[in-house]
mmCIF file of C-alpha atoms in Angstrom:
data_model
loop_
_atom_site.group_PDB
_atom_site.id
_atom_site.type_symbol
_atom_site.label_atom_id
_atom_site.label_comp_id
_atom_site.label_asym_id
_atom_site.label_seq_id
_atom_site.Cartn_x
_atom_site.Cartn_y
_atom_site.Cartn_z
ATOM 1 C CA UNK A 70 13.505 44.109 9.692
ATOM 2 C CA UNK A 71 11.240 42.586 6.766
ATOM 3 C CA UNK A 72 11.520 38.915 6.347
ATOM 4 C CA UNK A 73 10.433 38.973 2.663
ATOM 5 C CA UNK A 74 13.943 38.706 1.609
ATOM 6 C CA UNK A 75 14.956 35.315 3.556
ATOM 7 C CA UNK A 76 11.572 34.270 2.472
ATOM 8 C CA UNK A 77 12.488 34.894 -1.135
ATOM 9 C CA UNK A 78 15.270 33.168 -0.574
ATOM 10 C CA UNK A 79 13.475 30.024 0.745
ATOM 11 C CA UNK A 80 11.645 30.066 -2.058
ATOM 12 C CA UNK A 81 14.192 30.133 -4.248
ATOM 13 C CA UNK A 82 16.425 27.577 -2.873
ATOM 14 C CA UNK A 83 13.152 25.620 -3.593
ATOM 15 C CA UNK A 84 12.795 26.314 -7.003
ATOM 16 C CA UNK A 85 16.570 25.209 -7.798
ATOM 17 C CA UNK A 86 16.164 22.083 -6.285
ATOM 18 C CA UNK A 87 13.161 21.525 -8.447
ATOM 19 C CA UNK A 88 14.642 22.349 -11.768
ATOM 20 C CA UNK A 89 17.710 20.462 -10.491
ATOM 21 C CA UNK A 90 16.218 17.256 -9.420
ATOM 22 C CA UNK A 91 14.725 14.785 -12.168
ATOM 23 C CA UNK A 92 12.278 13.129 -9.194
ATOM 24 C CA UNK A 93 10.819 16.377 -9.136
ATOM 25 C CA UNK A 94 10.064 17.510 -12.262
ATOM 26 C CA UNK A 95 9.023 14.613 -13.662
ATOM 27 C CA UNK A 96 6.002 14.165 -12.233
ATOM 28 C CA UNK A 97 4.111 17.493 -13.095
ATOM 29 C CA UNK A 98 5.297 16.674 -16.596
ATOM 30 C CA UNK A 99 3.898 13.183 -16.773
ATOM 31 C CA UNK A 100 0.367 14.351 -15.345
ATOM 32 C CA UNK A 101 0.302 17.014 -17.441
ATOM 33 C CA UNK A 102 0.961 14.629 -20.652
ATOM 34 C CA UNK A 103 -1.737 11.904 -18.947
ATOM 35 C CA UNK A 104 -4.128 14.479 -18.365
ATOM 36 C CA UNK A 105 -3.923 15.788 -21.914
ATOM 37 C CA UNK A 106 -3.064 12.524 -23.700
ATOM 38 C CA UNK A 107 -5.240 9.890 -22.059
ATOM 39 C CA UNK A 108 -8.410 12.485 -22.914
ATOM 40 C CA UNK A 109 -7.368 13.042 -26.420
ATOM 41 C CA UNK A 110 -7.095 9.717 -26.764
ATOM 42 C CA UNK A 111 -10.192 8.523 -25.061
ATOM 43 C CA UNK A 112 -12.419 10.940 -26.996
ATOM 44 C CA UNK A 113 -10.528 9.979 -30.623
ATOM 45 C CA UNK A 114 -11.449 6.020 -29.661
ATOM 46 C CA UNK A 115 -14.467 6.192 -27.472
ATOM 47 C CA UNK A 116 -15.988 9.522 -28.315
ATOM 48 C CA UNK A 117 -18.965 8.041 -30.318
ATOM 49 C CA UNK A 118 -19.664 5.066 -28.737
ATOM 50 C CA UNK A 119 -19.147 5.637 -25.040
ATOM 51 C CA UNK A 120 -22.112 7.898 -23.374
ATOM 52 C CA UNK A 121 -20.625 8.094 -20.246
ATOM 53 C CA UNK A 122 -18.330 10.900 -21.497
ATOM 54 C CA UNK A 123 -20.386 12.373 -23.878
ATOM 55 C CA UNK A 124 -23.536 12.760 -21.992
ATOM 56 C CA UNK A 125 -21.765 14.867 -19.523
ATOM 57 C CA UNK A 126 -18.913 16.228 -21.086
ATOM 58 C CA UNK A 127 -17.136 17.337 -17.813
ATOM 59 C CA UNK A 128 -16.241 13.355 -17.752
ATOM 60 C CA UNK A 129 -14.908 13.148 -20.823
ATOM 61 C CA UNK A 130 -12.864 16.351 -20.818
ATOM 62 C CA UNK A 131 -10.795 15.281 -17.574
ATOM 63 C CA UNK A 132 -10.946 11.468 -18.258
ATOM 64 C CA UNK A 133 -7.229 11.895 -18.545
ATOM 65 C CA UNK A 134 -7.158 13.673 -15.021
ATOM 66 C CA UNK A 135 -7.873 10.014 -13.489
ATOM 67 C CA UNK A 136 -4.419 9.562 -14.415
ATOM 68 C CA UNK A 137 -2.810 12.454 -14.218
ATOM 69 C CA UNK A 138 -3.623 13.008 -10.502
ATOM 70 C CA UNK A 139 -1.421 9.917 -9.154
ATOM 71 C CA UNK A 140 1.690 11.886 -10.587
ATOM 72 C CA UNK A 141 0.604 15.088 -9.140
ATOM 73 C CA UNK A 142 0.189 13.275 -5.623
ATOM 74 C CA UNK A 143 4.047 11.579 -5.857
ATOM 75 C CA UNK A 144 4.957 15.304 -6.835
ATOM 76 C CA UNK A 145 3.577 16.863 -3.645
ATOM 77 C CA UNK A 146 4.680 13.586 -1.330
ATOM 78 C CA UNK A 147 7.963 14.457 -3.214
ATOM 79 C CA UNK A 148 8.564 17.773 -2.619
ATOM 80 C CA UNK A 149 9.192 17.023 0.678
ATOM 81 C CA UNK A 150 9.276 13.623 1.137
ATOM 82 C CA UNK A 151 12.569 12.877 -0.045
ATOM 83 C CA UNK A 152 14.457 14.921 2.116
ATOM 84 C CA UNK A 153 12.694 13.252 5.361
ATOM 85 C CA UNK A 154 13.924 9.829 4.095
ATOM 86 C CA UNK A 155 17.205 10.915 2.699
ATOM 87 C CA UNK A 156 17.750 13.309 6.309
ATOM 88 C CA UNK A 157 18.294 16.137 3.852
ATOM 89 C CA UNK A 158 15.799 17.943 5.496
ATOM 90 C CA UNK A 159 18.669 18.314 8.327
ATOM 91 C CA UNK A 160 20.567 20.518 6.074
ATOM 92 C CA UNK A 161 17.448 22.363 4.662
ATOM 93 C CA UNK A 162 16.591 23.263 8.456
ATOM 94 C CA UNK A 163 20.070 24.195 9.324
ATOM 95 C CA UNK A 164 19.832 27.025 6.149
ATOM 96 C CA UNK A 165 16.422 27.953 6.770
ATOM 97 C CA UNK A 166 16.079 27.528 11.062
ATOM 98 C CA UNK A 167 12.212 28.646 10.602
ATOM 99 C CA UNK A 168 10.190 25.513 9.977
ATOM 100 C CA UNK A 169 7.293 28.053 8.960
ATOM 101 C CA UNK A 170 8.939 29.715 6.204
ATOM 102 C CA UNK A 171 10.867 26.450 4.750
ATOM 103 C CA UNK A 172 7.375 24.926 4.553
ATOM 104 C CA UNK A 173 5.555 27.838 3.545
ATOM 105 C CA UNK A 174 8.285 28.230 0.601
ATOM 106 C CA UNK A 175 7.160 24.286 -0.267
ATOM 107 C CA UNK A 176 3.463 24.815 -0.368
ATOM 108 C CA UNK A 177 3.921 27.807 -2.469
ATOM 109 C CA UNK A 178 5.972 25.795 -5.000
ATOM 110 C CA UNK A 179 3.841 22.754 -5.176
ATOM 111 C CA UNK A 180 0.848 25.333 -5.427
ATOM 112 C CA UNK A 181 2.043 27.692 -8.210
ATOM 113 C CA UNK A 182 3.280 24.304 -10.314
ATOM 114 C CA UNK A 183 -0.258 22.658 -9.701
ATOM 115 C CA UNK A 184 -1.724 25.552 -10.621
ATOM 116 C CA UNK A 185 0.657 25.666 -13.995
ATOM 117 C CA UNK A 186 -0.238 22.008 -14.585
ATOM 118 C CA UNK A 187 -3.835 22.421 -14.108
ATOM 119 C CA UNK A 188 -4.340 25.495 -16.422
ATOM 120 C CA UNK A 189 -2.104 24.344 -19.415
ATOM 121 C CA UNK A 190 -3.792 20.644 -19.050
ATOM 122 C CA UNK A 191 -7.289 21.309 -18.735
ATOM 123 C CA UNK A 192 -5.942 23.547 -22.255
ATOM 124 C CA UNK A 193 -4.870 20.209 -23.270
ATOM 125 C CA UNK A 194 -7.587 17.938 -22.644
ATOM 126 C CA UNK A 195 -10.944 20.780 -23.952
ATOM 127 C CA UNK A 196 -8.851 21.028 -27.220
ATOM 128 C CA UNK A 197 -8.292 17.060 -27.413
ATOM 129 C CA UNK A 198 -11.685 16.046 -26.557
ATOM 130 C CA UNK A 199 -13.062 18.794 -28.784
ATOM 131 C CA UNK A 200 -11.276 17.549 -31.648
ATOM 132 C CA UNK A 201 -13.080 13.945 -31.701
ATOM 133 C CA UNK A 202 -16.158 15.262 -29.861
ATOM 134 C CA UNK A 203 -17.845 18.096 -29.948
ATOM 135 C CA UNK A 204 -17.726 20.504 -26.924
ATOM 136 C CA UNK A 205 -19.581 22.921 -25.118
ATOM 137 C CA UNK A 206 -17.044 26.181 -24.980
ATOM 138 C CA UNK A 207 -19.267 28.679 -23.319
ATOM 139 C CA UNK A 208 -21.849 28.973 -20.373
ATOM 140 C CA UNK A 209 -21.924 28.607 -16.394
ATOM 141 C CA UNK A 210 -20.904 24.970 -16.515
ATOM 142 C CA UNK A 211 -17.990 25.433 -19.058
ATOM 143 C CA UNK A 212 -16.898 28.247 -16.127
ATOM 144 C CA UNK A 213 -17.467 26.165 -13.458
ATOM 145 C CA UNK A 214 -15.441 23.282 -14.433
ATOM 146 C CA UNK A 215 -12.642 25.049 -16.284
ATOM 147 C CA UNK A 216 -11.878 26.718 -13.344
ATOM 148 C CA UNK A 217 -12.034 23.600 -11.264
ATOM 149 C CA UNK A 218 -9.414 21.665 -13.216
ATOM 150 C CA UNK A 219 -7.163 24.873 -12.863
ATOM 151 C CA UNK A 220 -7.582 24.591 -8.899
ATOM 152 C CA UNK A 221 -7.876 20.855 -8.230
ATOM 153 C CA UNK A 222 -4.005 19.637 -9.184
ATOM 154 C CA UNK A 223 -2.774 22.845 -7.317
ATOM 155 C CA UNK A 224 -4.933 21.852 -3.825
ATOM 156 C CA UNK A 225 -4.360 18.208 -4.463
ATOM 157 C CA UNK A 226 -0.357 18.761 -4.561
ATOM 158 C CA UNK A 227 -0.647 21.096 -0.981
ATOM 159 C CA UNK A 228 -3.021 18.327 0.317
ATOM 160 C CA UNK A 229 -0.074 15.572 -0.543
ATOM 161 C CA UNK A 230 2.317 18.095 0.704
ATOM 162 C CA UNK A 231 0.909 18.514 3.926
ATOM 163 C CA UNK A 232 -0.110 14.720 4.388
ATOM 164 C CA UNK A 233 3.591 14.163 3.995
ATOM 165 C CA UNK A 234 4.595 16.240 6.289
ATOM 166 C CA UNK A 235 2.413 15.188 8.573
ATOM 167 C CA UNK A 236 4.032 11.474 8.697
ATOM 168 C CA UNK A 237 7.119 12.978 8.355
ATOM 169 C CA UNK A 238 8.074 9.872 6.163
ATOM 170 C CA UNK A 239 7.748 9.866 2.500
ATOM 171 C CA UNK A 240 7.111 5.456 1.841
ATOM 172 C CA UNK A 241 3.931 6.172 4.180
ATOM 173 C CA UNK A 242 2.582 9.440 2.700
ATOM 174 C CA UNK A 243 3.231 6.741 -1.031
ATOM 175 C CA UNK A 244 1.908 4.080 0.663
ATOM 176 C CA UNK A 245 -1.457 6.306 1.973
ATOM 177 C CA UNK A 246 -2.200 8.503 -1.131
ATOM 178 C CA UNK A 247 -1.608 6.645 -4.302
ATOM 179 C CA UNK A 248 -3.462 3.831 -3.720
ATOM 180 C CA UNK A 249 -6.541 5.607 -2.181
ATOM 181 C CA UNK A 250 -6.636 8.288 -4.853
ATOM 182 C CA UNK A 251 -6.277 6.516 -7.651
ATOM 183 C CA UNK A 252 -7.765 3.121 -6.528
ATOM 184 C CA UNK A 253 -10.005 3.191 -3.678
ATOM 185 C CA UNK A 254 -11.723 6.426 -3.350
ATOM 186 C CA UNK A 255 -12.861 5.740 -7.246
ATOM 187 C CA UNK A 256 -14.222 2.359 -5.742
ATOM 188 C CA UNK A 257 -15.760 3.355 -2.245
ATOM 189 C CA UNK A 258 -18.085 5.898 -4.712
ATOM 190 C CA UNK A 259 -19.775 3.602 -6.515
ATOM 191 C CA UNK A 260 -20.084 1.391 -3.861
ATOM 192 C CA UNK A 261 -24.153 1.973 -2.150
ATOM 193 C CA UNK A 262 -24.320 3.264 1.286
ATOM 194 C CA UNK A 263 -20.543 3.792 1.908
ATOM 195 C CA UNK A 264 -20.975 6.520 -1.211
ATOM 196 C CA UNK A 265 -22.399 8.735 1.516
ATOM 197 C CA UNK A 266 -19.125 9.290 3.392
ATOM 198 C CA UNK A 267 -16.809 8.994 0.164
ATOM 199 C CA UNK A 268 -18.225 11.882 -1.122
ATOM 200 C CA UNK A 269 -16.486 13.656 1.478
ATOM 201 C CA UNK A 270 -13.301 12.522 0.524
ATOM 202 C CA UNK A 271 -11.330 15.321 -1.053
ATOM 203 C CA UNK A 272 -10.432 14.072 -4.380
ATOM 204 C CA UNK A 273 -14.983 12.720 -4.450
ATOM 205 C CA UNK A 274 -15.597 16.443 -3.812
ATOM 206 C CA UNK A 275 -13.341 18.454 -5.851
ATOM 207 C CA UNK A 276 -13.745 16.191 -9.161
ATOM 208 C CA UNK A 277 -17.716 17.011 -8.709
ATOM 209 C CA UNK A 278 -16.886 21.122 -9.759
ATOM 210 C CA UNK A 279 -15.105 19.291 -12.925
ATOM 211 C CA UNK A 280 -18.591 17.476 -13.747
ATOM 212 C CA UNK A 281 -20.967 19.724 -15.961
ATOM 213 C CA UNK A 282 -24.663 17.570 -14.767
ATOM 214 C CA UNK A 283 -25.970 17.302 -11.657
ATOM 215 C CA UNK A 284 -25.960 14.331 -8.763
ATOM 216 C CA UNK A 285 -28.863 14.124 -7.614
ATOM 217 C CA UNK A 286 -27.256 11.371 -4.975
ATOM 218 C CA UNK A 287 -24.815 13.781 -3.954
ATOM 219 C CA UNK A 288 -25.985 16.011 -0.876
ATOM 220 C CA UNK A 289 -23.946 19.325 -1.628
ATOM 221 C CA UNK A 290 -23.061 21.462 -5.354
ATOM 222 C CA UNK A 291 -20.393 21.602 -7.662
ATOM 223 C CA UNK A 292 -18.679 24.394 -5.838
ATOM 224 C CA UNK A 293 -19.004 23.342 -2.226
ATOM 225 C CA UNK A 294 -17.475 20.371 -3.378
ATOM 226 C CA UNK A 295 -14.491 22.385 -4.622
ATOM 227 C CA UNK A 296 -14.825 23.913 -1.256
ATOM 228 C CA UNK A 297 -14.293 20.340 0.713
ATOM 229 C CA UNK A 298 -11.291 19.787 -0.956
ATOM 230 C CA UNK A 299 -10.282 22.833 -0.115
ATOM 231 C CA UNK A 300 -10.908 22.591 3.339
ATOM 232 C CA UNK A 301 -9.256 19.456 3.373
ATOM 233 C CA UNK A 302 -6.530 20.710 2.099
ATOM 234 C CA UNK A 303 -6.199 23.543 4.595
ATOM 235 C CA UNK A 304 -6.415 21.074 7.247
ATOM 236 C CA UNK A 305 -3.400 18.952 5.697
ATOM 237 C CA UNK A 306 -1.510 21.808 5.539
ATOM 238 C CA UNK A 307 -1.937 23.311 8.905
ATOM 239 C CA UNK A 308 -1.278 19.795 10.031
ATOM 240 C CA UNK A 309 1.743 19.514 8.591
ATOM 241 C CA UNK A 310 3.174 22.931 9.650
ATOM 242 C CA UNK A 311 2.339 21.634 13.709
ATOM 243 C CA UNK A 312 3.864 18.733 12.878
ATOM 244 C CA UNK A 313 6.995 20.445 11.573
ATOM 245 C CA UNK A 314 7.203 22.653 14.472
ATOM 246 C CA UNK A 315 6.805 19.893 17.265
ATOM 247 C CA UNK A 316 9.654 17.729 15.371
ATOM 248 C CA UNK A 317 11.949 20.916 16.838
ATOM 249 C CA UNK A 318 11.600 20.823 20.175
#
Protein backbone atom coordinates (compact mmCIF):
# COMPACT_ATOMS: atom_id res chain seq x y z
CA UNK A 1 0.00 0.00 0.00
CA UNK A 2 1.40 3.64 -0.87
CA UNK A 3 2.37 5.67 2.08
CA UNK A 4 1.90 9.03 0.27
CA UNK A 5 -1.38 9.45 1.88
CA UNK A 6 -0.26 9.17 5.75
CA UNK A 7 2.61 11.19 4.55
CA UNK A 8 0.26 13.86 3.31
CA UNK A 9 -1.26 13.69 6.26
CA UNK A 10 1.92 14.33 8.33
CA UNK A 11 2.42 17.06 6.46
CA UNK A 12 -0.59 18.48 6.94
CA UNK A 13 -1.03 18.09 10.56
CA UNK A 14 2.22 20.20 10.27
CA UNK A 15 0.99 22.90 8.40
CA UNK A 16 -2.10 23.44 10.90
CA UNK A 17 -0.03 23.66 13.71
CA UNK A 18 1.92 26.32 11.95
CA UNK A 19 -0.88 28.55 10.92
CA UNK A 20 -2.31 27.79 14.38
CA UNK A 21 0.54 28.61 16.57
CA UNK A 22 1.71 32.41 16.90
CA UNK A 23 5.51 31.04 18.01
CA UNK A 24 5.57 29.73 14.70
CA UNK A 25 4.63 32.04 12.38
CA UNK A 26 6.07 34.79 13.72
CA UNK A 27 9.34 34.29 13.06
CA UNK A 28 9.39 33.82 9.17
CA UNK A 29 7.38 37.03 9.25
CA UNK A 30 9.80 39.05 11.30
CA UNK A 31 12.90 37.89 9.09
CA UNK A 32 11.19 38.48 6.22
CA UNK A 33 10.32 42.26 7.40
CA UNK A 34 14.26 42.53 8.82
CA UNK A 35 15.56 41.24 5.76
CA UNK A 36 13.58 43.67 3.63
CA UNK A 37 13.39 46.59 6.09
CA UNK A 38 16.83 46.78 7.67
CA UNK A 39 18.25 46.87 3.73
CA UNK A 40 15.85 49.46 2.64
CA UNK A 41 16.72 51.26 5.33
CA UNK A 42 20.44 50.89 5.32
CA UNK A 43 20.71 51.83 1.63
CA UNK A 44 18.11 55.09 2.14
CA UNK A 45 20.72 56.27 5.18
CA UNK A 46 24.04 54.82 4.28
CA UNK A 47 23.79 54.26 0.57
CA UNK A 48 26.12 57.21 -0.38
CA UNK A 49 28.41 57.35 2.19
CA UNK A 50 29.13 53.79 3.21
CA UNK A 51 31.44 51.81 0.48
CA UNK A 52 31.26 48.75 2.10
CA UNK A 53 27.80 48.12 0.56
CA UNK A 54 28.12 49.86 -2.43
CA UNK A 55 31.36 48.60 -3.67
CA UNK A 56 29.99 45.16 -3.67
CA UNK A 57 26.48 45.38 -3.87
CA UNK A 58 25.77 41.71 -2.79
CA UNK A 59 26.51 43.36 0.87
CA UNK A 60 24.31 45.89 0.68
CA UNK A 61 21.38 44.03 -0.88
CA UNK A 62 21.23 41.35 2.08
CA UNK A 63 22.52 43.75 4.84
CA UNK A 64 19.09 43.15 6.24
CA UNK A 65 19.68 39.25 6.02
CA UNK A 66 22.21 39.75 9.11
CA UNK A 67 19.10 40.16 10.87
CA UNK A 68 16.73 38.36 9.41
CA UNK A 69 18.60 35.02 9.80
CA UNK A 70 18.37 34.91 13.82
CA UNK A 71 14.46 34.68 13.30
CA UNK A 72 14.74 32.13 10.67
CA UNK A 73 17.07 30.00 13.09
CA UNK A 74 14.33 30.31 16.28
CA UNK A 75 11.81 29.26 13.42
CA UNK A 76 13.59 26.01 12.54
CA UNK A 77 14.73 25.34 16.49
CA UNK A 78 10.91 25.99 16.79
CA UNK A 79 9.39 23.82 14.62
CA UNK A 80 10.37 21.20 16.63
CA UNK A 81 11.73 22.38 19.55
CA UNK A 82 8.76 23.17 21.39
CA UNK A 83 7.20 20.01 21.40
CA UNK A 84 10.53 18.29 22.94
CA UNK A 85 10.28 20.76 25.88
CA UNK A 86 6.56 20.89 26.17
CA UNK A 87 6.56 16.55 25.71
CA UNK A 88 4.13 17.27 22.90
CA UNK A 89 6.19 15.44 20.76
CA UNK A 90 4.67 12.30 22.82
CA UNK A 91 1.40 12.90 21.24
CA UNK A 92 2.84 13.81 17.75
CA UNK A 93 4.65 10.25 17.86
CA UNK A 94 1.66 8.45 19.12
CA UNK A 95 -0.36 9.93 15.68
CA UNK A 96 2.42 9.55 13.45
CA UNK A 97 4.47 6.09 15.04
CA UNK A 98 7.18 6.65 12.08
CA UNK A 99 9.83 9.01 13.39
CA UNK A 100 10.97 9.21 9.58
CA UNK A 101 7.93 10.54 8.14
CA UNK A 102 6.96 12.98 11.24
CA UNK A 103 10.42 14.48 10.67
CA UNK A 104 10.51 14.31 7.09
CA UNK A 105 6.95 16.20 7.15
CA UNK A 106 9.05 18.99 9.47
CA UNK A 107 11.96 19.48 7.19
CA UNK A 108 9.68 19.83 4.31
CA UNK A 109 7.74 22.60 6.10
CA UNK A 110 10.61 24.55 7.43
CA UNK A 111 12.11 24.09 3.80
CA UNK A 112 9.18 25.19 1.57
CA UNK A 113 8.61 28.38 4.21
CA UNK A 114 12.45 29.23 3.98
CA UNK A 115 12.29 28.94 0.63
CA UNK A 116 8.96 31.39 0.59
CA UNK A 117 10.86 33.77 2.89
CA UNK A 118 13.95 33.79 0.94
CA UNK A 119 12.37 34.46 -2.55
CA UNK A 120 9.79 37.20 -1.51
CA UNK A 121 12.73 38.90 0.75
CA UNK A 122 15.58 38.93 -1.41
CA UNK A 123 12.29 40.70 -3.71
CA UNK A 124 12.24 42.95 -0.84
CA UNK A 125 15.63 43.95 -0.15
CA UNK A 126 16.94 44.34 -4.53
CA UNK A 127 13.85 46.69 -4.77
CA UNK A 128 14.78 48.61 -1.37
CA UNK A 129 18.36 48.94 -1.96
CA UNK A 130 17.68 49.83 -5.58
CA UNK A 131 15.56 52.58 -4.65
CA UNK A 132 18.41 54.62 -2.67
CA UNK A 133 21.23 52.96 -4.64
CA UNK A 134 21.58 52.01 -7.78
CA UNK A 135 21.71 48.24 -8.65
CA UNK A 136 23.06 45.87 -10.91
CA UNK A 137 19.75 43.79 -12.23
CA UNK A 138 21.33 41.57 -14.78
CA UNK A 139 24.51 39.34 -15.32
CA UNK A 140 26.19 36.07 -13.74
CA UNK A 141 26.63 37.69 -10.36
CA UNK A 142 23.03 39.17 -10.13
CA UNK A 143 22.15 35.12 -10.88
CA UNK A 144 24.40 33.88 -8.60
CA UNK A 145 23.38 35.71 -5.61
CA UNK A 146 19.65 36.00 -6.25
CA UNK A 147 19.48 32.54 -6.24
CA UNK A 148 21.54 32.22 -3.12
CA UNK A 149 19.30 34.35 -0.92
CA UNK A 150 16.33 32.16 -2.27
CA UNK A 151 18.27 28.92 -0.93
CA UNK A 152 20.15 30.14 2.15
CA UNK A 153 16.95 30.85 4.72
CA UNK A 154 15.41 27.52 3.38
CA UNK A 155 18.92 25.34 4.26
CA UNK A 156 19.54 27.49 7.26
CA UNK A 157 15.90 26.61 8.77
CA UNK A 158 16.61 22.47 7.93
CA UNK A 159 20.14 23.05 9.41
CA UNK A 160 18.33 24.57 12.80
CA UNK A 161 15.83 21.89 12.37
CA UNK A 162 18.07 19.15 12.41
CA UNK A 163 20.51 20.70 15.10
CA UNK A 164 17.43 20.65 17.25
CA UNK A 165 16.65 17.51 16.84
CA UNK A 166 19.75 16.41 17.36
CA UNK A 167 19.80 17.75 21.19
CA UNK A 168 16.49 16.80 21.39
CA UNK A 169 16.01 19.98 23.63
CA UNK A 170 14.93 23.22 22.26
CA UNK A 171 16.86 25.96 25.27
CA UNK A 172 20.17 24.15 23.90
CA UNK A 173 19.55 24.15 20.11
CA UNK A 174 18.62 28.53 21.37
CA UNK A 175 21.36 28.53 23.41
CA UNK A 176 23.88 26.95 20.39
CA UNK A 177 22.55 28.75 17.23
CA UNK A 178 21.55 32.26 17.96
CA UNK A 179 24.39 33.39 19.50
CA UNK A 180 26.92 31.77 17.06
CA UNK A 181 25.01 32.85 13.97
CA UNK A 182 24.33 36.04 14.64
CA UNK A 183 27.27 36.91 17.01
CA UNK A 184 30.21 34.80 16.79
CA UNK A 185 30.59 33.31 13.45
CA UNK A 186 30.37 37.21 12.14
CA UNK A 187 33.34 37.72 14.68
CA UNK A 188 35.58 34.50 14.28
CA UNK A 189 35.70 35.86 10.27
CA UNK A 190 37.32 38.79 10.68
CA UNK A 191 39.39 37.57 13.18
CA UNK A 192 43.27 36.53 11.26
CA UNK A 193 44.21 32.98 11.29
CA UNK A 194 41.03 31.53 12.94
CA UNK A 195 39.23 33.04 9.50
CA UNK A 196 40.63 29.89 7.92
CA UNK A 197 38.34 27.43 9.72
CA UNK A 198 35.28 29.96 10.03
CA UNK A 199 34.93 29.98 6.58
CA UNK A 200 33.76 26.59 6.88
CA UNK A 201 31.12 27.39 9.05
CA UNK A 202 27.81 27.10 7.26
CA UNK A 203 26.28 30.41 7.60
CA UNK A 204 30.62 31.90 6.41
CA UNK A 205 30.00 29.72 3.33
CA UNK A 206 26.58 30.16 2.16
CA UNK A 207 26.53 34.15 2.68
CA UNK A 208 29.77 34.08 0.20
CA UNK A 209 27.15 32.92 -3.04
CA UNK A 210 25.14 36.21 -1.74
CA UNK A 211 28.47 38.38 -2.28
CA UNK A 212 28.83 39.67 -5.99
CA UNK A 213 33.22 40.29 -5.70
CA UNK A 214 35.59 37.95 -5.10
CA UNK A 215 37.76 36.82 -1.75
CA UNK A 216 40.74 36.43 -2.64
CA UNK A 217 41.37 35.15 1.24
CA UNK A 218 38.78 32.71 0.86
CA UNK A 219 40.09 29.20 -0.49
CA UNK A 220 36.85 27.95 -2.39
CA UNK A 221 33.92 30.03 -4.91
CA UNK A 222 30.74 31.50 -4.46
CA UNK A 223 28.92 28.31 -5.25
CA UNK A 224 30.93 25.73 -3.37
CA UNK A 225 30.30 27.85 -0.61
CA UNK A 226 26.56 27.46 -1.16
CA UNK A 227 27.52 23.89 -1.44
CA UNK A 228 29.13 23.75 2.35
CA UNK A 229 26.16 24.93 3.72
CA UNK A 230 24.48 22.60 2.06
CA UNK A 231 26.39 19.83 3.09
CA UNK A 232 26.16 20.97 6.43
CA UNK A 233 22.90 21.01 6.35
CA UNK A 234 22.50 17.47 5.07
CA UNK A 235 24.59 16.36 7.82
CA UNK A 236 22.23 18.17 10.51
CA UNK A 237 19.50 16.64 9.10
CA UNK A 238 20.56 13.09 8.80
CA UNK A 239 21.72 13.64 12.32
CA UNK A 240 18.72 14.49 13.56
CA UNK A 241 16.63 11.73 11.88
CA UNK A 242 19.33 8.96 13.85
CA UNK A 243 18.80 10.77 16.66
CA UNK A 244 15.02 10.55 16.40
CA UNK A 245 15.10 6.97 15.69
CA UNK A 246 17.50 5.90 18.64
CA UNK A 247 15.18 8.05 21.16
CA UNK A 248 12.59 4.89 20.22
CA UNK A 249 14.16 2.11 21.23
Amino acid sequence: MSTLPYTANAFRAERVKLTTLRSLWVPPLLSLLLTAGVTTAVGAILGDKDHNITDDPGVGIFYGLNFGQAALVAFGVLLIGQEFNTRMIDVSLAAVPWRGRLYGAKLALGALIGLGVGALGTAGAYAGYASSVPADWHGPPFARAATAGVLYPALLVVFSLGVTALFGNLTAAMGLLTPTVFLLSPLLGGVPGVRRVAQFLPDRAGQYALHYADDPQLVYGHWTGLAIMAFWTALAAYGGLRAMRERSK
